[in-house]
Amino acid sequence: MYHVLIMMSLLVPFLAALLMPRRQQITRAQLTWAGITLAGIGWLALIQLTQNSAPRVAWGGLAEWCAALALAWATICLQPEPGRWLVHAGIASSLTIAAAGIMGLVQGRWGYAFGNINYLVNSCGPLIVGGLIYAAMGPNKKNRYHLALLAGGLAILIAFAVFRHRRGVTLALIAAATLLALRPLLLRYPRWAVVGGLSCAALGTAAILPRILGAYVIASSPDVRWSMYRGVLGLCTEAFPWGFGSYGALHLADCPHEWARALTQTGGWFFHPHNEFLDAFVNGGVPGLLLFIAAIALIGRHVIRITDPALQAAAMAIAIMAFVHMMTSVVYGSIGGRILFHQYAAIILLMPGRSATRPLLLPVRTMVWPLVIYAAWWSAQSSAPGLLHNNASPGANYRAAVLATNPNLFNSQLLTLYLNLDTDGFLVIGEHKIPPEDYIPRLRHVAGPVGAIHSLETRAVITNLKRLHVGMTQGVDGAEQALAQARAMAAPILTGNLTRFPHSRSMHAQVRDLLLLDSAMADTLPKHIINRIRLYDGDSSLDAPNLDFRPTDIEGLAKLHAGINWHIVNGTDWDTISPAMEHLVKRAGDVSDVASLALQALIHAENRPSFRWMDQYMPMIGRALKPVHVILALRSVNSPQRARAIWPFLEILFADYLDPSTPNGGSQSSDCFWMRIMLYRIKGMSKWPDTAPNPDA
């Protein structure tokens, strides 16, 4: 519901623009910051106007920036008292996080209305800490009610950090405490503070670069953020020097760089790299990154020049906590987080400092209007059907509007849910069935190059080829010529998607089924892809593939993956397969198809000593596995001996599904439900005597 949030956020700027007095004072810092941010918006618009590949959702990103800046500028023009604003915002955040804690304990919904627990704690945390500092140091420090509410909010925030393992909150709180402890020295020696800050940044960068630029090319890190940073660094080289425009990280699915390709294999990629500086670089290139750094530096400079000690301490805490979240979180990539980040900037710039003031002239004051008009226009027109058939129902139109304005929704499962796709990939709207070749181009225009679109695109061209092949066999006029044209159109699409996702056994299986029906299609695909399809299929007519090589590149690992699969299908001894599988899991264990292959080995190898190496990769395998893969794999466990062999591993891998207080354990989705049923089945079977009958017999 991004369009609804944007429209709601516009109410305040409209009222502010109407109520502002004609003559008002504005500081040079406020005007400069607004100018830099506006220049960044203009630069993104210019990039998107000059790039035909900019998806429709990118213009939604511009609308979010406009809404955030409009609201921040209205706050600056209304000039609320910063101290009171901080205290009241902190109390509101404390109550919100308290409500989230209650909802989490009672219903297991820890994200509350924020949808994601990180959005919640990262949004509320800086306001709670900043409000508490000002309430404790400001002129109203004897107000016990304010102090109690804010201290309670901080206690709940710390509880979230400890018990829900929110590392970003912990790091932000430590950074705030350290900065406040060093504040007297920073103010006494400001130049040395700048030198020290730059030195710390350089040392920190030097410390993390070896991990980001590590020896492993494939994104097999237990901490997915390192994989994200490595993948997006590869994308930055493709975007250099101008960038892709808003939501530029969506282009990662088409990036040929090895790191970026590795990240797309995991299937968990979406629209933001969890680092605002990388996001600015991908979106706006070098100019966008420089403008973003200039805006942040301006806010930091103003924090040092704030004259009120209580406000300065609060501003320091807010700024450093927001900076930590900028470096490690996605929160400011969402519309709510983006608006809140601009509010941080506005309220800090309203704090009195050593900056020249000047009258707020009419053209400057009315800057809010064009921002509001564009964001309102985008919100309104996004509510119209931008994707679906003209005969779509209001409900279908609404789902299309949600899809068109929320890049979070672009994965295959949610696309199927929102678009009502049938098993053949047709879009069903009432009595109408729209073929994939009609709606896929429009969907690509909306979403851009995301992995889910490639998956649907593959299914679309295969469906089209099968339909034309059936028509040709039935003697339909013109079907043979249409099939030849469809083959020529499908070849680059299938080749490209099988190259993007070389570990996807399901995608290779779809193409295999097509080749069994239409053998002429094989002549249009590269030989190495045809060979990989046959290996995944376990074609016994092939020579046994070599498992002694140890590749590090994606194509080599996909070849090893396919070879291991061939040996499993053809009954090779598990001890022979183990060394090659260890290398594959070590390098690509966070890819869901590789993880499911590891689970298959875990089940059928029956706890052999040669597979003890798998213990150290359990956390990575558990994160990569999808419920559907687990359910299918566990169906083959049909004896107490096998259940006892694998249950200790399953208990570690899927502990969250067995705990009702976790999101997966408390979820009522069909996948999670059947996952829990299957796990309890294995648990019960592991306690049966060896002479117990087969439960599936």
XYZ file of C-alpha atoms in Angstrom:
697
model
C 0.000 0.000 0.000
C 2.826 2.376 -0.826
C 0.536 4.715 -2.748
C -1.761 5.058 0.288
C 1.184 5.852 2.584
C 2.469 8.475 0.175
C -0.929 10.152 -0.119
C -1.330 10.195 3.678
C 2.110 11.761 4.070
C 1.096 14.554 1.702
C -1.673 15.886 3.941
C 0.757 17.656 6.258
C 2.709 19.435 3.481
C -0.533 20.676 1.934
C -1.697 22.137 5.221
C 1.761 23.495 5.976
C 1.976 25.264 2.632
C -1.377 26.926 3.350
C -0.615 27.945 6.930
C 2.954 29.212 6.580
C 3.395 32.951 7.269
C 4.623 35.116 4.446
C 7.864 36.227 6.067
C 9.922 33.657 7.900
C 13.569 33.009 8.735
C 15.477 30.078 7.276
C 19.090 29.124 7.837
C 21.691 28.632 5.169
C 22.173 25.019 6.299
C 18.467 24.240 5.864
C 18.340 25.805 2.431
C 21.552 24.084 1.310
C 20.385 20.662 2.519
C 17.049 21.028 0.724
C 18.864 22.146 -2.433
C 21.213 19.145 -2.358
C 18.315 16.716 -1.830
C 16.307 18.355 -4.611
C 19.331 18.127 -6.918
C 19.550 14.409 -6.153
C 15.881 13.940 -7.073
C 16.418 15.898 -10.287
C 19.458 13.804 -11.156
C 17.532 10.541 -10.704
C 14.732 11.902 -12.882
C 17.245 12.816 -15.596
C 18.767 9.319 -15.520
C 15.360 7.700 -15.826
C 14.311 9.995 -18.658
C 17.425 9.107 -20.654
C 17.256 5.350 -19.971
C 14.597 3.353 -21.753
C 15.187 0.465 -19.331
C 13.975 2.361 -16.257
C 11.049 0.328 -14.831
C 7.799 1.964 -13.844
C 8.477 1.306 -10.183
C 11.532 3.589 -10.449
C 9.215 6.567 -10.938
C 7.474 5.428 -7.771
C 10.839 5.723 -6.041
C 11.016 9.351 -7.155
C 7.530 9.918 -5.736
C 8.719 8.578 -2.387
C 11.686 10.953 -2.385
C 9.400 13.866 -3.273
C 6.946 12.989 -0.504
C 9.758 12.672 2.054
C 11.377 15.979 1.078
C 8.011 17.767 0.962
C 7.166 16.638 4.472
C 10.635 17.554 5.762
C 10.498 20.993 4.130
C 7.053 21.606 5.604
C 8.437 20.710 9.041
C 11.295 23.179 8.575
C 8.893 25.917 7.483
C 6.475 25.265 10.357
C 9.449 25.403 12.760
C 8.208 23.312 15.711
C 10.220 23.550 18.919
C 12.849 20.776 18.444
C 13.017 19.686 22.083
C 9.273 19.187 22.466
C 9.133 17.435 19.086
C 11.844 14.996 20.172
C 10.186 14.185 23.499
C 6.741 13.659 21.979
C 8.100 11.614 19.061
C 10.130 9.526 21.500
C 7.063 8.861 23.671
C 5.048 7.865 20.597
C 7.861 5.505 19.578
C 7.993 4.042 23.100
C 4.272 3.308 23.031
C 4.575 1.802 19.558
C 7.404 -0.519 20.509
C 5.554 -1.489 23.710
C 2.484 -2.400 21.647
C 4.725 -4.410 19.327
C 6.152 -6.289 22.295
C 2.674 -7.151 23.559
C 1.559 -8.280 20.095
C 4.701 -10.370 19.781
C 4.206 -12.113 23.107
C 0.502 -12.709 22.559
C 0.263 -13.435 18.828
C 3.858 -13.855 17.644
C 3.528 -10.794 15.340
C 6.729 -8.994 16.286
C 6.690 -6.552 13.376
C 3.377 -4.986 14.540
C 2.111 -2.583 11.839
C 5.614 -2.096 10.402
C 5.565 -5.457 8.618
C 9.158 -6.193 9.610
C 10.722 -6.178 13.063
C 13.826 -4.373 11.768
C 11.685 -1.551 10.371
C 10.080 -1.238 13.794
C 13.136 -1.140 16.046
C 15.353 0.802 13.632
C 12.663 3.478 13.180
C 11.727 3.838 16.843
C 15.192 3.455 18.372
C 16.784 6.821 17.456
C 13.653 8.735 18.479
C 13.442 6.977 21.853
C 17.123 7.597 22.648
C 17.087 11.188 21.390
C 13.889 11.990 23.291
C 15.233 10.435 26.497
C 18.489 12.397 26.324
C 16.690 15.702 25.857
C 14.126 14.885 28.560
C 16.985 14.122 30.987
C 19.139 17.152 30.094
C 16.644 19.781 28.908
C 14.749 22.458 30.863
C 11.881 20.049 31.712
C 14.107 17.330 33.136
C 11.938 17.058 36.246
C 8.980 15.737 34.251
C 8.905 12.210 35.648
C 6.147 11.013 33.331
C 8.194 11.802 30.245
C 11.296 10.203 31.720
C 9.403 7.076 32.783
C 7.779 6.564 29.371
C 11.025 7.119 27.480
C 13.087 4.973 29.858
C 10.494 2.220 29.512
C 10.718 2.482 25.742
C 14.519 2.205 25.904
C 14.236 -0.871 28.139
C 11.879 -2.541 25.643
C 14.218 -1.581 22.793
C 17.138 -3.236 24.598
C 14.962 -6.298 25.245
C 14.207 -6.500 21.515
C 17.924 -6.224 20.759
C 18.837 -9.002 23.208
C 15.984 -11.489 22.904
C 15.123 -10.983 19.230
C 18.802 -10.790 18.209
C 18.632 -7.357 16.574
C 22.345 -6.787 15.996
C 21.782 -3.460 14.261
C 20.037 -2.021 17.324
C 22.806 -3.260 19.608
C 25.480 -1.734 17.375
C 23.562 1.559 17.124
C 23.138 1.799 20.916
C 26.845 1.101 21.466
C 27.766 3.745 18.874
C 25.483 6.311 20.533
C 26.887 5.597 24.018
C 30.470 5.838 22.737
C 29.854 9.116 20.904
C 28.167 10.703 23.927
C 31.049 9.596 26.172
C 33.555 11.216 23.800
C 31.402 14.319 23.234
C 33.438 16.660 25.522
C 36.649 15.795 23.673
C 34.989 16.131 20.274
C 33.708 19.610 21.105
C 37.011 20.719 22.611
C 39.102 19.492 19.687
C 36.774 19.602 16.670
C 39.524 19.364 14.053
C 41.019 16.322 15.704
C 37.518 14.910 15.931
C 37.195 15.166 12.155
C 40.605 13.543 11.669
C 39.690 10.817 14.158
C 36.339 10.187 12.490
C 37.924 9.875 9.043
C 40.628 7.607 10.472
C 38.022 5.354 12.096
C 36.121 5.218 8.813
C 39.306 4.284 6.950
C 40.232 1.608 9.497
C 36.694 0.223 9.478
C 36.703 0.073 5.688
C 40.103 -1.626 5.702
C 38.810 -4.143 8.247
C 35.681 -5.160 6.332
C 37.043 -5.030 2.770
C 38.891 -8.361 3.080
C 35.614 -9.979 4.101
C 33.644 -8.271 1.334
C 36.353 -8.920 -1.255
C 37.140 -12.376 0.120
C 38.543 -15.351 -1.714
C 35.123 -16.987 -2.107
C 33.387 -15.686 -5.185
C 30.078 -17.451 -4.557
C 27.811 -15.810 -1.993
C 27.975 -18.566 0.612
C 28.320 -16.345 3.659
C 26.227 -17.129 6.751
C 25.644 -13.386 7.043
C 23.710 -12.451 3.924
C 24.731 -8.784 4.185
C 28.297 -9.572 3.142
C 26.911 -11.351 0.108
C 24.697 -8.357 -0.645
C 27.601 -5.931 -0.410
C 29.764 -8.056 -2.682
C 26.996 -8.507 -5.220
C 26.067 -4.823 -5.295
C 29.718 -3.811 -5.622
C 29.711 -5.847 -8.810
C 26.555 -4.046 -9.910
C 28.178 -0.673 -9.148
C 30.831 -1.385 -11.764
C 28.049 -1.934 -14.306
C 26.287 1.280 -13.208
C 29.479 3.361 -13.328
C 29.546 6.318 -13.641
C 25.901 7.447 -14.005
C 23.760 4.840 -12.218
C 20.450 3.158 -13.075
C 17.923 5.515 -11.402
C 15.626 4.759 -8.455
C 15.532 1.112 -7.358
C 18.648 0.514 -9.419
C 19.455 -2.569 -7.354
C 16.634 -4.374 -9.211
C 19.051 -4.569 -12.166
C 21.202 -7.017 -10.236
C 19.306 -9.920 -11.826
C 20.745 -8.939 -15.242
C 24.245 -8.014 -14.060
C 26.941 -10.236 -15.660
C 29.428 -9.646 -12.817
C 30.303 -12.905 -11.034
C 29.470 -11.619 -7.533
C 26.135 -10.214 -8.650
C 25.263 -13.429 -10.475
C 26.138 -15.395 -7.348
C 23.745 -13.324 -5.253
C 20.819 -13.810 -7.635
C 21.154 -17.595 -7.232
C 20.008 -17.390 -3.607
C 16.495 -16.247 -4.554
C 16.314 -13.894 -1.569
C 17.340 -10.756 -3.412
C 15.034 -7.761 -3.617
C 15.259 -4.001 -4.124
C 17.800 -2.620 -1.617
C 21.434 -3.511 -0.735
C 21.071 -2.786 3.030
C 23.503 0.118 2.728
C 22.382 3.617 1.755
C 25.746 4.608 0.270
C 25.782 1.592 -2.041
C 22.152 2.294 -2.874
C 22.984 5.916 -3.730
C 25.856 4.732 -5.939
C 23.742 2.173 -7.818
C 20.871 4.616 -8.219
C 22.716 7.832 -9.061
C 26.236 6.755 -9.925
C 29.126 9.000 -8.923
C 27.064 12.253 -8.959
C 24.316 10.677 -6.851
C 26.806 9.301 -4.322
C 28.578 12.669 -4.021
C 25.274 14.490 -3.478
C 24.258 11.969 -0.819
C 27.598 12.292 0.983
C 27.308 16.101 0.816
C 23.837 16.006 2.414
C 25.036 13.708 5.224
C 28.175 15.811 5.799
C 26.065 18.966 6.027
C 23.894 17.425 8.744
C 26.997 16.254 10.616
C 28.527 19.722 10.422
C 25.358 21.268 11.806
C 25.273 18.771 14.695
C 28.729 19.993 15.787
C 27.565 23.641 15.586
C 24.354 23.263 17.661
C 24.565 25.657 20.621
C 22.108 24.030 23.047
C 23.959 21.205 24.928
C 20.833 19.070 25.478
C 19.720 19.365 21.853
C 23.241 18.687 20.634
C 23.561 15.513 22.699
C 20.176 14.302 21.428
C 21.103 15.175 17.840
C 24.404 13.287 18.139
C 22.624 10.166 19.363
C 19.995 10.311 16.614
C 22.585 11.006 13.916
C 24.969 8.190 14.875
C 22.166 5.638 15.320
C 20.653 6.598 11.979
C 24.125 6.359 10.412
C 24.587 2.805 11.724
C 21.200 1.796 10.290
C 22.113 3.487 7.001
C 25.171 1.254 6.796
C 23.511 -2.048 7.717
C 19.727 -1.910 7.197
C 17.008 -1.608 4.581
C 14.756 0.550 6.781
C 15.482 3.847 5.009
C 14.810 2.220 1.649
C 11.111 1.883 2.534
C 8.697 4.796 2.159
C 8.051 5.035 5.904
C 11.744 4.883 6.752
C 12.620 7.393 4.054
C 10.086 9.906 5.371
C 11.321 9.365 8.921
C 14.975 9.814 7.884
C 14.121 13.163 6.297
C 12.306 14.120 9.486
C 15.483 13.397 11.449
C 17.345 15.745 9.130
C 14.663 18.454 9.341
C 14.446 18.454 13.134
C 18.249 18.472 13.535
C 18.546 21.402 11.133
C 15.895 23.249 13.158
C 18.076 23.095 16.262
C 19.728 26.495 16.867
C 23.312 26.612 15.675
C 25.983 28.917 14.310
C 24.442 29.394 10.881
C 23.333 32.572 9.099
C 19.587 33.139 8.615
C 17.683 34.852 5.836
C 14.006 35.547 5.050
C 12.040 32.645 3.611
C 11.032 34.059 0.239
C 7.890 32.978 -1.603
C 9.608 30.803 -4.298
C 11.496 28.899 -1.612
C 8.454 28.498 0.589
C 6.349 27.106 -2.249
C 8.998 24.532 -3.194
C 6.774 22.027 -1.414
C 4.055 22.342 -4.068
C 5.760 20.752 -7.116
C 6.983 17.924 -4.901
C 3.479 17.364 -3.589
C 1.929 17.556 -7.053
C 4.263 14.927 -8.535
C 3.936 12.530 -5.592
C 0.145 12.946 -5.562
C -0.033 12.392 -9.325
C 2.008 9.198 -9.042
C -0.083 7.930 -6.138
C -3.337 8.622 -7.980
C -2.360 7.126 -11.324
C -0.813 4.061 -9.642
C -4.223 3.297 -8.224
C -5.478 2.748 -11.779
C -4.866 -0.621 -13.453
C -1.382 -0.327 -14.905
C -0.980 -3.996 -15.639
C -4.192 -5.970 -15.896
C -6.892 -6.588 -18.448
C -9.438 -3.810 -19.025
C -12.212 -6.052 -17.718
C -10.473 -6.602 -14.378
C -12.567 -6.332 -11.239
C -11.920 -3.527 -8.702
C -10.225 -6.083 -6.441
C -7.869 -7.174 -9.219
C -7.139 -3.546 -10.077
C -6.279 -2.885 -6.446
C -3.887 -5.852 -6.355
C -2.249 -4.548 -9.522
C -1.841 -1.108 -7.939
C -0.211 -2.635 -4.857
C 2.088 -4.700 -7.050
C 2.999 -1.752 -9.263
C 4.072 0.424 -6.337
C 5.819 -2.050 -4.028
C 9.093 -3.626 -5.200
C 9.028 -5.881 -2.135
C 6.392 -8.034 -3.842
C 8.431 -9.168 -6.803
C 8.985 -12.831 -6.086
C 7.281 -15.741 -7.779
C 5.095 -16.808 -4.864
C 3.699 -13.330 -4.219
C 3.273 -12.658 -7.921
C 1.186 -15.805 -8.166
C -0.857 -14.719 -5.149
C -1.446 -11.148 -6.300
C -1.935 -11.851 -9.994
C -4.014 -15.032 -9.724
C -1.862 -17.100 -12.091
C -2.942 -20.626 -12.983
C -0.603 -23.600 -13.305
C 0.149 -22.817 -16.972
C 1.103 -19.228 -16.206
C -2.088 -17.652 -17.567
C -3.414 -14.582 -15.808
C -7.008 -15.339 -14.777
C -9.364 -12.358 -14.445
C -12.963 -13.430 -14.107
C -13.774 -15.435 -17.215
C -10.734 -14.144 -19.082
C -7.419 -16.020 -19.364
C -4.605 -13.774 -20.579
C -1.602 -15.614 -22.105
C 1.845 -14.921 -20.636
C 3.188 -13.386 -23.821
C 0.608 -10.604 -23.409
C 1.095 -9.689 -19.751
C 4.813 -10.505 -19.225
C 6.064 -7.476 -21.256
C 3.759 -5.174 -19.275
C 4.862 -6.757 -16.019
C 8.527 -6.310 -16.984
C 7.822 -2.644 -17.707
C 6.355 -2.303 -14.211
C 8.855 -4.348 -12.240
C 12.088 -4.190 -14.156
C 14.648 -7.017 -14.347
C 13.897 -8.987 -11.194
C 14.362 -12.734 -10.794
C 10.669 -13.512 -10.426
C 9.963 -11.948 -13.815
C 12.638 -14.139 -15.425
C 11.033 -17.218 -13.861
C 7.591 -16.271 -15.143
C 9.076 -15.357 -18.510
C 10.569 -18.846 -18.840
C 7.233 -20.452 -18.055
C 5.510 -18.067 -20.481
C 7.628 -18.912 -23.536
C 7.505 -22.647 -22.754
C 3.709 -22.508 -22.459
C 3.519 -20.682 -25.762
C 5.783 -23.206 -27.535
C 3.812 -26.171 -26.197
C 0.534 -24.638 -27.346
C 1.889 -23.975 -30.840
C 3.400 -27.464 -31.042
C 0.031 -29.012 -30.209
C -1.541 -26.826 -32.877
C 1.025 -27.974 -35.444
C 0.429 -31.669 -34.672
C -3.305 -31.077 -35.086
C -2.732 -29.493 -38.497
C -3.758 -25.942 -37.623
C -3.062 -23.582 -40.519
C 0.064 -21.443 -40.018
C 1.022 -23.235 -36.788
C 4.336 -24.545 -38.158
C 5.494 -21.087 -39.251
C 4.347 -19.572 -35.954
C 6.227 -22.302 -34.063
C 9.450 -21.533 -35.952
C 9.104 -17.852 -35.094
C 8.355 -18.717 -31.461
C 11.481 -20.893 -31.290
C 13.620 -18.020 -32.559
C 12.075 -15.694 -29.970
C 12.332 -18.209 -27.113
C 15.962 -19.285 -27.672
C 17.676 -16.137 -26.267
C 15.156 -15.937 -23.404
C 15.704 -19.547 -22.338
C 19.472 -19.310 -22.821
C 19.641 -16.105 -20.787
C 17.504 -17.403 -17.930
C 19.285 -20.765 -17.699
C 22.551 -18.795 -17.606
C 21.234 -16.517 -14.849
C 19.981 -19.454 -12.773
C 22.254 -22.419 -13.616
C 21.499 -24.136 -10.269
C 17.715 -24.131 -10.779
C 16.764 -27.767 -11.329
C 13.084 -26.856 -11.719
C 13.823 -24.418 -14.558
C 16.025 -26.979 -16.287
C 13.277 -29.572 -15.844
C 10.750 -27.270 -17.539
C 13.062 -26.884 -20.546
C 13.706 -30.661 -20.550
C 9.977 -31.324 -20.823
C 9.802 -28.863 -23.693
C 12.688 -30.595 -25.504
C 10.979 -33.974 -25.117
C 7.948 -32.501 -26.870
C 9.787 -30.357 -29.424
C 13.216 -31.836 -30.207
C 13.937 -29.144 -32.817
C 14.196 -26.604 -29.985
C 17.447 -28.273 -28.861
C 19.213 -26.951 -31.982
C 18.611 -23.364 -30.843
C 20.226 -23.746 -27.373
C 23.984 -23.831 -26.553
C 25.548 -27.281 -26.202
C 26.731 -26.751 -22.595
C 23.168 -25.905 -21.503
C 21.772 -28.967 -23.276
C 24.416 -31.083 -21.528
C 23.544 -29.557 -18.149
C 19.848 -30.300 -18.715
C 20.696 -33.952 -19.442
C 22.887 -34.186 -16.337
C 20.159 -32.771 -14.098
C 17.795 -35.301 -15.666
C 20.188 -38.161 -14.874
C 20.429 -39.275 -18.515
C 22.068 -42.719 -18.237
C 23.279 -42.610 -21.855
C 25.888 -39.998 -20.860
C 29.347 -40.929 -19.634
C 29.713 -40.626 -15.866
C 30.676 -36.993 -15.166
C 33.956 -36.281 -13.426
C 33.599 -35.152 -9.777
C 37.304 -34.579 -9.068
C 37.475 -30.936 -10.177
C 36.939 -28.070 -7.670
C 35.557 -25.000 -9.484
C 35.020 -21.538 -7.981
C 33.078 -19.839 -10.786
C 29.304 -20.092 -11.189
C 29.320 -22.073 -14.430
C 31.824 -24.557 -13.027
C 29.838 -25.005 -9.812
C 26.638 -25.518 -11.816
C 28.428 -28.198 -13.846
C 29.549 -29.876 -10.597
C 26.009 -29.596 -9.187
C 24.533 -31.230 -12.282
C 27.196 -33.950 -12.201
C 26.491 -34.774 -8.541
C 22.784 -34.934 -9.351
C 23.530 -37.378 -12.211
C 25.506 -39.649 -9.884
C 22.715 -39.622 -7.270
C 20.057 -40.511 -9.857
C 22.224 -43.334 -11.223
C 22.956 -44.875 -7.814
C 26.606 -43.950 -7.221
C 27.806 -44.692 -3.689
C 27.330 -41.780 -1.305
C 30.903 -41.971 0.003
C 32.146 -41.339 -3.551
C 29.907 -38.277 -3.928
C 30.723 -36.753 -0.507
C 33.997 -34.849 -1.313
C 32.503 -33.123 -4.354
C 29.314 -32.275 -2.461
C 31.312 -30.764 0.393
C 32.990 -28.368 -2.035
C 29.658 -27.501 -3.663
C 27.930 -26.802 -0.332
C 30.903 -24.798 0.936
C 30.812 -22.553 -2.121
C 27.104 -22.401 -2.931
C 25.221 -23.793 0.045
C 23.008 -20.707 0.302
C 21.407 -21.541 -3.075
C 18.102 -23.268 -2.376
C 18.587 -26.063 -4.950
C 22.063 -26.845 -3.599
C 20.699 -26.854 -0.034
C 17.885 -29.224 -1.035
C 20.478 -31.527 -2.627
C 22.393 -31.469 0.687
C 19.186 -32.347 2.559
C 18.585 -35.217 0.141
C 22.087 -36.501 0.890
C 21.510 -36.072 4.608
C 18.398 -38.245 4.407
C 19.675 -41.018 2.171
C 23.300 -41.215 3.333
C 21.889 -42.212 6.761
C 24.414 -40.417 8.975
C 27.521 -41.821 7.307
C 30.890 -40.672 8.743
C 31.895 -39.299 5.336
C 29.124 -36.679 5.658
C 30.145 -35.334 9.078
C 31.461 -32.209 7.344
C 27.848 -31.121 6.889
C 27.527 -30.164 10.572
C 29.402 -26.885 10.110
C 27.185 -25.800 7.192
C 23.844 -26.506 8.891
C 22.941 -22.830 9.588
C 23.559 -21.846 5.961
C 21.659 -24.850 4.604
C 18.725 -24.189 6.920
C 18.377 -20.576 5.746
C 18.514 -21.564 2.081
C 15.979 -24.398 2.194
C 12.427 -23.636 1.108
C 9.504 -25.429 2.784
C 8.385 -27.055 -0.461
C 11.836 -28.646 -0.932
C 11.857 -29.927 2.652
C 8.350 -31.372 2.453
C 9.146 -33.267 -0.758
C 12.457 -34.560 0.621
C 11.043 -35.720 3.955
C 8.309 -37.752 2.275
C 10.942 -40.382 1.504
C 11.758 -40.949 5.201
C 9.808 -44.130 5.945
C 11.753 -46.051 8.589
C 12.560 -45.475 12.273
C 16.273 -46.011 11.591
C 16.384 -43.246 8.985
C 14.234 -40.953 11.120
C 16.590 -41.370 14.101
C 19.588 -40.683 11.852
C 18.330 -37.354 10.551
C 16.151 -36.039 13.400
C 19.061 -34.384 15.324
C 19.928 -32.426 12.182
C 16.322 -31.494 11.439
C 15.839 -30.330 15.034
C 18.730 -27.882 14.551
C 17.809 -26.841 11.011
C 14.135 -26.131 11.621
C 13.916 -25.225 15.303
C 11.905 -22.095 14.444
C 9.153 -24.180 12.798
C 8.771 -26.186 16.018
C 8.546 -23.068 18.235
C 5.041 -21.467 18.150
C 6.450 -18.094 19.302
C 8.489 -17.630 16.083
C 7.071 -16.262 12.798
C 7.461 -19.643 11.040
C 6.219 -21.618 14.040
C 3.151 -19.430 14.423
C 2.425 -18.989 10.720
C -0.829 -20.398 9.351
C 0.406 -20.564 5.751
C -0.023 -23.922 4.018
C 3.742 -24.363 3.518
C 4.539 -23.758 7.192
C 1.615 -25.940 8.299
C 2.698 -28.956 6.232
C 6.298 -28.342 7.210
C 5.377 -28.651 10.893
C 3.266 -31.761 10.191
C 6.190 -33.399 8.375
C 8.681 -32.530 11.128
C 6.422 -33.899 13.867
C 5.966 -37.051 11.751
C 9.753 -37.568 11.628
C 10.059 -36.804 15.342
C 7.412 -39.384 16.218
C 8.866 -41.960 13.851
C 12.321 -41.563 15.425
C 10.880 -42.892 18.713
C 9.360 -46.045 17.203
C 11.046 -49.441 17.591
C 12.872 -50.818 14.589
C 10.152 -53.439 14.096
C 7.425 -50.793 13.670
C 5.443 -51.020 10.396
C 6.066 -48.562 7.569
C 3.610 -45.654 8.134
C 3.340 -45.032 4.385
C 2.599 -48.665 3.499
